[in-house]
PDB file of C-alpha atoms in Angstrom:
ATOM      1  CA  MET A   1      -9.167   0.361  36.570  1.00  0.00           C
ATOM      2  CA  THR A   2      -8.162   4.069  36.836  1.00  0.00           C
ATOM      3  CA  ASP A   3     -10.128   6.753  35.087  1.00  0.00           C
ATOM      4  CA  THR A   4      -7.167   7.358  32.590  1.00  0.00           C
ATOM      5  CA  LYS A   5      -6.961   3.746  31.598  1.00  0.00           C
ATOM      6  CA  ALA A   6     -10.691   3.495  30.968  1.00  0.00           C
ATOM      7  CA  SER A   7     -11.869   2.358  27.379  1.00  0.00           C
ATOM      8  CA  ILE A   8     -14.352   4.801  25.900  1.00  0.00           C
ATOM      9  CA  LEU A   9     -16.420   4.110  22.782  1.00  0.00           C
ATOM     10  CA  VAL A  10     -17.642   7.227  20.919  1.00  0.00           C
ATOM     11  CA  VAL A  11     -20.569   6.531  18.480  1.00  0.00           C
ATOM     12  CA  ASP A  12     -21.341   9.380  16.153  1.00  0.00           C
ATOM     13  CA  ASP A  13     -21.829   9.658  12.480  1.00  0.00           C
ATOM     14  CA  ASP A  14     -20.063  12.999  12.293  1.00  0.00           C
ATOM     15  CA  ALA A  15     -16.479  12.239  11.563  1.00  0.00           C
ATOM     16  CA  ALA A  16     -15.344  15.731  12.770  1.00  0.00           C
ATOM     17  CA  ILE A  17     -16.860  15.026  16.171  1.00  0.00           C
ATOM     18  CA  ARG A  18     -15.343  11.502  16.395  1.00  0.00           C
ATOM     19  CA  GLU A  19     -11.874  13.023  15.501  1.00  0.00           C
ATOM     20  CA  LEU A  20     -12.237  15.845  17.977  1.00  0.00           C
ATOM     21  CA  LEU A  21     -13.316  13.617  20.938  1.00  0.00           C
ATOM     22  CA  GLN A  22     -10.679  10.948  20.040  1.00  0.00           C
ATOM     23  CA  GLU A  23      -7.925  13.648  20.075  1.00  0.00           C
ATOM     24  CA  HIS A  24      -9.117  15.257  23.298  1.00  0.00           C
ATOM     25  CA  LEU A  25      -9.922  12.397  25.388  1.00  0.00           C
ATOM     26  CA  SER A  26      -6.820  10.361  24.160  1.00  0.00           C
ATOM     27  CA  ARG A  27      -4.741  13.301  25.269  1.00  0.00           C
ATOM     28  CA  VAL A  28      -5.908  13.041  28.864  1.00  0.00           C
ATOM     29  CA  GLY A  29      -5.190   9.267  28.937  1.00  0.00           C
ATOM     30  CA  TYR A  30      -8.381   7.402  27.904  1.00  0.00           C
ATOM     31  CA  GLU A  31      -8.285   4.727  25.274  1.00  0.00           C
ATOM     32  CA  ILE A  32     -10.686   5.780  22.642  1.00  0.00           C
ATOM     33  CA  ARG A  33     -12.441   3.839  19.925  1.00  0.00           C
ATOM     34  CA  THR A  34     -15.054   5.347  17.510  1.00  0.00           C
ATOM     35  CA  ALA A  35     -17.912   4.023  15.494  1.00  0.00           C
ATOM     36  CA  GLY A  36     -20.084   5.831  12.911  1.00  0.00           C
ATOM     37  CA  ASP A  37     -23.204   3.736  13.295  1.00  0.00           C
ATOM     38  CA  GLY A  38     -24.888   0.927  15.271  1.00  0.00           C
ATOM     39  CA  ASP A  39     -23.259  -1.854  13.190  1.00  0.00           C
ATOM     40  CA  GLU A  40     -19.781  -0.601  13.800  1.00  0.00           C
ATOM     41  CA  MET A  41     -20.682  -0.116  17.505  1.00  0.00           C
ATOM     42  CA  ARG A  42     -21.901  -3.677  17.848  1.00  0.00           C
ATOM     43  CA  GLU A  43     -18.723  -5.036  16.064  1.00  0.00           C
ATOM     44  CA  LEU A  44     -16.430  -3.163  18.401  1.00  0.00           C
ATOM     45  CA  LEU A  45     -18.279  -4.150  21.504  1.00  0.00           C
ATOM     46  CA  GLY A  46     -18.240  -7.735  20.284  1.00  0.00           C
ATOM     47  CA  GLU A  47     -14.411  -7.586  20.228  1.00  0.00           C
ATOM     48  CA  ARG A  48     -14.022  -6.024  23.618  1.00  0.00           C
ATOM     49  CA  PRO A  49     -16.479  -4.203  25.984  1.00  0.00           C
ATOM     50  CA  ALA A  50     -16.196  -0.588  26.802  1.00  0.00           C
ATOM     51  CA  ASP A  51     -16.054   1.113  30.208  1.00  0.00           C
ATOM     52  CA  LEU A  52     -18.197   4.013  28.964  1.00  0.00           C
ATOM     53  CA  ILE A  53     -20.035   4.787  25.763  1.00  0.00           C
ATOM     54  CA  VAL A  54     -20.690   8.291  24.234  1.00  0.00           C
ATOM     55  CA  LEU A  55     -23.805   7.670  22.106  1.00  0.00           C
ATOM     56  CA  ASP A  56     -25.332  10.244  19.490  1.00  0.00           C
ATOM     57  CA  VAL A  57     -29.152  10.219  19.278  1.00  0.00           C
ATOM     58  CA  MET A  58     -29.269  10.850  15.547  1.00  0.00           C
ATOM     59  CA  LEU A  59     -27.504   8.067  13.687  1.00  0.00           C
ATOM     60  CA  PRO A  60     -28.061   6.303  10.353  1.00  0.00           C
ATOM     61  CA  GLY A  61     -29.937   3.030  10.706  1.00  0.00           C
ATOM     62  CA  ASP A  62     -30.674   2.286  14.356  1.00  0.00           C
ATOM     63  CA  ASP A  63     -30.877   5.586  16.291  1.00  0.00           C
ATOM     64  CA  GLY A  64     -29.199   6.187  19.636  1.00  0.00           C
ATOM     65  CA  PHE A  65     -32.449   5.408  21.527  1.00  0.00           C
ATOM     66  CA  THR A  66     -32.680   2.028  19.946  1.00  0.00           C
ATOM     67  CA  LEU A  67     -29.096   1.287  20.578  1.00  0.00           C
ATOM     68  CA  CYS A  68     -29.260   2.342  24.169  1.00  0.00           C
ATOM     69  CA  ARG A  69     -32.210  -0.026  24.727  1.00  0.00           C
ATOM     70  CA  GLN A  70     -30.178  -2.838  23.139  1.00  0.00           C
ATOM     71  CA  ILE A  71     -27.153  -2.113  25.213  1.00  0.00           C
ATOM     72  CA  ARG A  72     -29.391  -2.083  28.455  1.00  0.00           C
ATOM     73  CA  GLU A  73     -30.674  -5.652  27.605  1.00  0.00           C
ATOM     74  CA  HIS A  74     -27.221  -7.145  28.561  1.00  0.00           C
ATOM     75  CA  SER A  75     -24.941  -4.382  29.979  1.00  0.00           C
ATOM     76  CA  GLN A  76     -24.950  -1.598  32.667  1.00  0.00           C
ATOM     77  CA  VAL A  77     -22.067   0.262  31.089  1.00  0.00           C
ATOM     78  CA  PRO A  78     -22.356   3.953  31.716  1.00  0.00           C
ATOM     79  CA  ILE A  79     -23.876   5.715  28.688  1.00  0.00           C
ATOM     80  CA  ILE A  80     -23.720   9.496  27.903  1.00  0.00           C
ATOM     81  CA  MET A  81     -26.155  10.472  25.023  1.00  0.00           C
ATOM     82  CA  LEU A  82     -25.440  13.386  22.764  1.00  0.00           C
ATOM     83  CA  THR A  83     -28.501  15.276  21.306  1.00  0.00           C
ATOM     84  CA  ALA A  84     -28.570  18.140  18.757  1.00  0.00           C
ATOM     85  CA  SER A  85     -32.183  18.962  19.947  1.00  0.00           C
ATOM     86  CA  SER A  86     -32.674  21.692  22.569  1.00  0.00           C
ATOM     87  CA  ASP A  87     -36.042  19.980  23.333  1.00  0.00           C
ATOM     88  CA  GLU A  88     -35.858  18.361  26.837  1.00  0.00           C
ATOM     89  CA  THR A  89     -38.054  15.496  25.328  1.00  0.00           C
ATOM     90  CA  ASP A  90     -34.957  13.845  23.974  1.00  0.00           C
ATOM     91  CA  ARG A  91     -33.094  14.154  27.208  1.00  0.00           C
ATOM     92  CA  VAL A  92     -35.974  12.635  29.200  1.00  0.00           C
ATOM     93  CA  VAL A  93     -36.507   9.702  26.806  1.00  0.00           C
ATOM     94  CA  GLY A  94     -32.887   8.900  26.956  1.00  0.00           C
ATOM     95  CA  LEU A  95     -32.863   8.880  30.846  1.00  0.00           C
ATOM     96  CA  GLU A  96     -36.013   6.772  30.747  1.00  0.00           C
ATOM     97  CA  ILE A  97     -34.471   4.022  28.661  1.00  0.00           C
ATOM     98  CA  GLY A  98     -31.334   3.781  30.740  1.00  0.00           C
ATOM     99  CA  ALA A  99     -28.872   6.459  29.695  1.00  0.00           C
ATOM    100  CA  ASP A 100     -26.805   7.907  32.630  1.00  0.00           C
ATOM    101  CA  ASP A 101     -26.278  11.398  31.249  1.00  0.00           C
ATOM    102  CA  TYR A 102     -26.856  13.675  28.227  1.00  0.00           C
ATOM    103  CA  LEU A 103     -25.003  16.531  26.619  1.00  0.00           C
ATOM    104  CA  ALA A 104     -26.697  18.909  24.116  1.00  0.00           C
ATOM    105  CA  LYS A 105     -24.809  19.794  21.024  1.00  0.00           C
ATOM    106  CA  PRO A 106     -22.805  22.050  20.367  1.00  0.00           C
ATOM    107  CA  PHE A 107     -20.804  21.150  23.503  1.00  0.00           C
ATOM    108  CA  SER A 108     -17.141  21.601  24.535  1.00  0.00           C
ATOM    109  CA  ALA A 109     -14.827  18.704  24.811  1.00  0.00           C
ATOM    110  CA  ARG A 110     -13.784  19.926  28.162  1.00  0.00           C
ATOM    111  CA  GLU A 111     -17.385  19.499  29.443  1.00  0.00           C
ATOM    112  CA  LEU A 112     -17.715  16.084  28.061  1.00  0.00           C
ATOM    113  CA  GLN A 113     -14.437  15.198  29.727  1.00  0.00           C
ATOM    114  CA  ALA A 114     -15.944  16.318  33.051  1.00  0.00           C
ATOM    115  CA  ARG A 115     -19.042  14.108  32.528  1.00  0.00           C
ATOM    116  CA  VAL A 116     -16.883  11.262  31.634  1.00  0.00           C
ATOM    117  CA  LYS A 117     -14.776  11.429  34.771  1.00  0.00           C
ATOM    118  CA  ALA A 118     -17.779  11.920  37.002  1.00  0.00           C
ATOM    119  CA  LEU A 119     -19.563   8.857  35.616  1.00  0.00           C
ATOM    120  CA  LEU A 120     -16.392   6.627  35.656  1.00  0.00           C
ATOM    121  CA  ARG A 121     -15.717   7.780  39.286  1.00  0.00           C
ATOM    122  CA  ARG A 122     -19.348   6.984  40.389  1.00  0.00           C
ATOM    123  CA  ALA A 123     -19.088   3.464  38.741  1.00  0.00           C
ATOM    124  CA  ARG A 124     -15.701   2.802  40.414  1.00  0.00           C
ATOM    125  CA  PHE A 125     -16.983   4.074  43.824  1.00  0.00           C
ATOM    126  CA  ALA A 126     -20.032   1.746  43.535  1.00  0.00           C
ATOM    127  CA  ARG A 127     -17.908  -1.324  42.909  1.00  0.00           C
ATOM    128  CA  ALA A 128     -15.480  -0.564  45.581  1.00  0.00           C
ATOM    129  CA  GLU A 129     -17.437   0.828  48.540  1.00  0.00           C
ATOM    130  CA  ASN A 130     -20.644  -1.145  48.624  1.00  0.00           C
ATOM    131  CA  PRO A 131     -21.492  -4.228  50.545  1.00  0.00           C
ATOM    132  CA  ARG A 132     -22.374  -7.017  48.117  1.00  0.00           C
ATOM    133  CA  PHE A 133     -26.075  -7.127  49.123  1.00  0.00           C
ATOM    134  CA  ILE A 134     -28.432  -4.367  50.594  1.00  0.00           C
ATOM    135  CA  LEU A 135     -31.746  -5.580  51.980  1.00  0.00           C
ATOM    136  CA  PHE A 136     -34.840  -3.208  52.169  1.00  0.00           C
ATOM    137  CA  ASP A 137     -38.609  -3.859  52.163  1.00  0.00           C
ATOM    138  CA  ARG A 138     -39.034  -7.163  50.232  1.00  0.00           C
ATOM    139  CA  TRP A 139     -35.991  -6.502  47.945  1.00  0.00           C
ATOM    140  CA  ARG A 140     -32.356  -7.367  47.813  1.00  0.00           C
ATOM    141  CA  LEU A 141     -29.867  -5.182  45.871  1.00  0.00           C
ATOM    142  CA  ASP A 142     -26.936  -6.842  44.405  1.00  0.00           C
ATOM    143  CA  THR A 143     -24.385  -3.974  44.252  1.00  0.00           C
ATOM    144  CA  LEU A 144     -21.932  -5.997  42.181  1.00  0.00           C
ATOM    145  CA  ALA A 145     -24.104  -7.192  39.461  1.00  0.00           C
ATOM    146  CA  HIS A 146     -26.380  -4.035  39.662  1.00  0.00           C
ATOM    147  CA  GLU A 147     -29.467  -6.274  40.032  1.00  0.00           C
ATOM    148  CA  LEU A 148     -32.628  -5.846  42.089  1.00  0.00           C
ATOM    149  CA  ILE A 149     -33.867  -9.203  43.331  1.00  0.00           C
ATOM    150  CA  ASP A 150     -37.391  -9.854  44.718  1.00  0.00           C
ATOM    151  CA  GLU A 151     -38.647 -12.339  47.212  1.00  0.00           C
ATOM    152  CA  SER A 152     -39.050 -15.121  44.627  1.00  0.00           C
ATOM    153  CA  GLY A 153     -35.395 -14.672  43.486  1.00  0.00           C
ATOM    154  CA  GLN A 154     -36.373 -12.950  40.167  1.00  0.00           C
ATOM    155  CA  SER A 155     -33.683 -10.412  39.290  1.00  0.00           C
ATOM    156  CA  THR A 156     -33.971  -7.033  37.309  1.00  0.00           C
ATOM    157  CA  ALA A 157     -30.976  -5.427  35.840  1.00  0.00           C
ATOM    158  CA  LEU A 158     -30.687  -1.634  36.671  1.00  0.00           C
ATOM    159  CA  SER A 159     -29.179   0.910  34.515  1.00  0.00           C
ATOM    160  CA  GLY A 160     -26.346   3.001  35.965  1.00  0.00           C
ATOM    161  CA  ALA A 161     -28.804   6.006  36.645  1.00  0.00           C
ATOM    162  CA  ASP A 162     -31.374   3.742  38.349  1.00  0.00           C
ATOM    163  CA  PHE A 163     -28.686   2.101  40.418  1.00  0.00           C
ATOM    164  CA  ALA A 164     -27.200   5.330  41.527  1.00  0.00           C
ATOM    165  CA  LEU A 165     -30.592   6.713  42.536  1.00  0.00           C
ATOM    166  CA  LEU A 166     -31.591   3.668  44.464  1.00  0.00           C
ATOM    167  CA  GLN A 167     -28.121   3.604  46.115  1.00  0.00           C
ATOM    168  CA  LEU A 168     -28.617   7.218  47.254  1.00  0.00           C
ATOM    169  CA  PHE A 169     -31.976   6.448  48.803  1.00  0.00           C
ATOM    170  CA  LEU A 170     -30.558   3.377  50.500  1.00  0.00           C
ATOM    171  CA  ASN A 171     -27.739   5.353  51.937  1.00  0.00           C
ATOM    172  CA  HIS A 172     -30.128   7.896  53.371  1.00  0.00           C
ATOM    173  CA  PRO A 173     -33.267   5.831  54.389  1.00  0.00           C
ATOM    174  CA  ASN A 174     -36.169   7.893  55.821  1.00  0.00           C
ATOM    175  CA  GLN A 175     -34.483  11.155  54.923  1.00  0.00           C
ATOM    176  CA  VAL A 176     -35.940  13.710  52.557  1.00  0.00           C
ATOM    177  CA  LEU A 177     -33.731  14.213  49.598  1.00  0.00           C
ATOM    178  CA  ASP A 178     -34.231  17.388  47.517  1.00  0.00           C
ATOM    179  CA  ARG A 179     -34.076  17.620  43.793  1.00  0.00           C
ATOM    180  CA  ASP A 180     -30.631  19.132  43.634  1.00  0.00           C
ATOM    181  CA  THR A 181     -29.108  16.272  45.626  1.00  0.00           C
ATOM    182  CA  ILE A 182     -30.802  13.759  43.401  1.00  0.00           C
ATOM    183  CA  SER A 183     -29.692  15.592  40.372  1.00  0.00           C
ATOM    184  CA  ASP A 184     -26.043  15.792  41.644  1.00  0.00           C
ATOM    185  CA  VAL A 185     -25.928  12.017  42.142  1.00  0.00           C
ATOM    186  CA  THR A 186     -27.675  10.821  39.169  1.00  0.00           C
ATOM    187  CA  ARG A 187     -26.668  13.218  36.468  1.00  0.00           C
ATOM    188  CA  GLY A 188     -23.378  14.800  37.759  1.00  0.00           C
ATOM    189  CA  ARG A 189     -22.739  18.201  39.187  1.00  0.00           C
ATOM    190  CA  GLU A 190     -21.941  19.653  35.852  1.00  0.00           C
ATOM    191  CA  SER A 191     -25.568  19.222  34.788  1.00  0.00           C
ATOM    192  CA  MET A 192     -28.158  21.851  35.185  1.00  0.00           C
ATOM    193  CA  PRO A 193     -31.088  20.881  37.469  1.00  0.00           C
ATOM    194  CA  LEU A 194     -34.133  19.847  35.512  1.00  0.00           C
ATOM    195  CA  ASP A 195     -37.155  19.010  37.607  1.00  0.00           C
ATOM    196  CA  ARG A 196     -38.905  16.919  35.105  1.00  0.00           C
ATOM    197  CA  VAL A 197     -35.758  14.663  34.553  1.00  0.00           C
ATOM    198  CA  VAL A 198     -35.587  14.127  38.296  1.00  0.00           C
ATOM    199  CA  ASP A 199     -39.363  13.238  38.410  1.00  0.00           C
ATOM    200  CA  VAL A 200     -38.805  10.803  35.520  1.00  0.00           C
ATOM    201  CA  ALA A 201     -35.893   9.142  37.288  1.00  0.00           C
ATOM    202  CA  VAL A 202     -37.839   8.557  40.430  1.00  0.00           C
ATOM    203  CA  SER A 203     -40.910   7.313  38.414  1.00  0.00           C
ATOM    204  CA  ARG A 204     -38.720   4.875  36.593  1.00  0.00           C
ATOM    205  CA  LEU A 205     -37.272   3.616  39.882  1.00  0.00           C
ATOM    206  CA  ARG A 206     -40.811   3.187  41.352  1.00  0.00           C
ATOM    207  CA  GLN A 207     -41.590   1.111  38.354  1.00  0.00           C
ATOM    208  CA  ARG A 208     -38.609  -1.105  39.060  1.00  0.00           C
ATOM    209  CA  LEU A 209     -39.898  -1.421  42.765  1.00  0.00           C
ATOM    210  CA  GLY A 210     -43.564  -2.105  41.813  1.00  0.00           C
ATOM    211  CA  ASP A 211     -44.205   1.137  43.859  1.00  0.00           C
ATOM    212  CA  GLN A 212     -46.640   2.847  41.476  1.00  0.00           C
ATOM    213  CA  GLY A 213     -50.126   4.215  41.905  1.00  0.00           C
ATOM    214  CA  ARG A 214     -51.516   7.357  43.424  1.00  0.00           C
ATOM    215  CA  ASN A 215     -49.918   6.856  46.816  1.00  0.00           C
ATOM    216  CA  PRO A 216     -46.494   5.078  46.476  1.00  0.00           C
ATOM    217  CA  ARG A 217     -45.707   3.468  49.890  1.00  0.00           C
ATOM    218  CA  LEU A 218     -41.849   3.036  49.404  1.00  0.00           C
ATOM    219  CA  ILE A 219     -40.613   6.210  47.698  1.00  0.00           C
ATOM    220  CA  LYS A 220     -42.818   8.990  49.006  1.00  0.00           C
ATOM    221  CA  THR A 221     -43.156  12.477  47.579  1.00  0.00           C
ATOM    222  CA  VAL A 222     -42.681  15.107  50.232  1.00  0.00           C
ATOM    223  CA  ARG A 223     -44.515  18.137  48.641  1.00  0.00           C
ATOM    224  CA  GLY A 224     -42.239  21.121  48.214  1.00  0.00           C
ATOM    225  CA  ALA A 225     -39.223  19.293  49.633  1.00  0.00           C
ATOM    226  CA  GLY A 226     -38.302  16.277  47.554  1.00  0.00           C
ATOM    227  CA  TYR A 227     -38.490  12.513  47.987  1.00  0.00           C
ATOM    228  CA  LEU A 228     -38.096  10.005  50.798  1.00  0.00           C
ATOM    229  CA  LEU A 229     -37.343   6.256  50.971  1.00  0.00           C
ATOM    230  CA  ALA A 230     -39.686   4.786  53.687  1.00  0.00           C
ATOM    231  CA  ALA A 231     -37.806   1.623  54.531  1.00  0.00           C
ATOM    232  CA  THR A 232     -35.558  -0.229  56.845  1.00  0.00           C
ATOM    233  CA  VAL A 233     -32.144  -0.875  55.369  1.00  0.00           C
ATOM    234  CA  SER A 234     -29.700  -3.611  56.248  1.00  0.00           C
ATOM    235  CA  HIS A 235     -26.735  -5.503  54.716  1.00  0.00           C
ATOM    236  CA  GLY A 236     -27.175  -8.994  53.638  1.00  0.00           C
ATOM    237  CA  PRO A 237     -24.958 -12.107  53.736  1.00  0.00           C
ATOM    238  CA  GLU A 238     -22.650 -12.689  50.851  1.00  0.00           C
TER     239      GLU A 238
END
């Protein structure tokens, strides 16, 4: 799949926004489908999956947060959430439940296109460049299925943002990663740095790894500098 052949599903109850994004993104080569609410979204995804979903927070019926949670129960498709609120709470909640990026309204179609391109590139790179399994601590990461597997064989699906952050740590074990580096990888270079969002992303990954508490042993906070993965990393057999 090349970026320009990717299938993008835009879910927004504003017909003008749907038409604008369909026109702009189609012009640069993407295949665009649109839905006005959760029911239409589920119908379209039932017919054929998407390579990326642009999902508005404020929708009639199930809101964007609810739909994002439902999608994450069975899919790791990249999700960009749109919010009309300037409050960072919406953005933090969206990332907590598995969204990969967010964009505040009003936004330019060109900015959304840049976010789309960055997320599709990240997803393609993850599929193409990773070994199938990465071993660390008591965990095994399946880079193809985006699943974290524990010693007993139990697996946990990771969202695109969680997977990208864990992959960043695994590519740089025992190195301090600053907030800007983490922000660039997990949210795209077009995003403004937001310390709280970075902290939430790390906290969510710690939860996945059972690394919570006052003194996490795996992902350590380096005061004033960033975060560090304290683990030996190796590649596992296929």
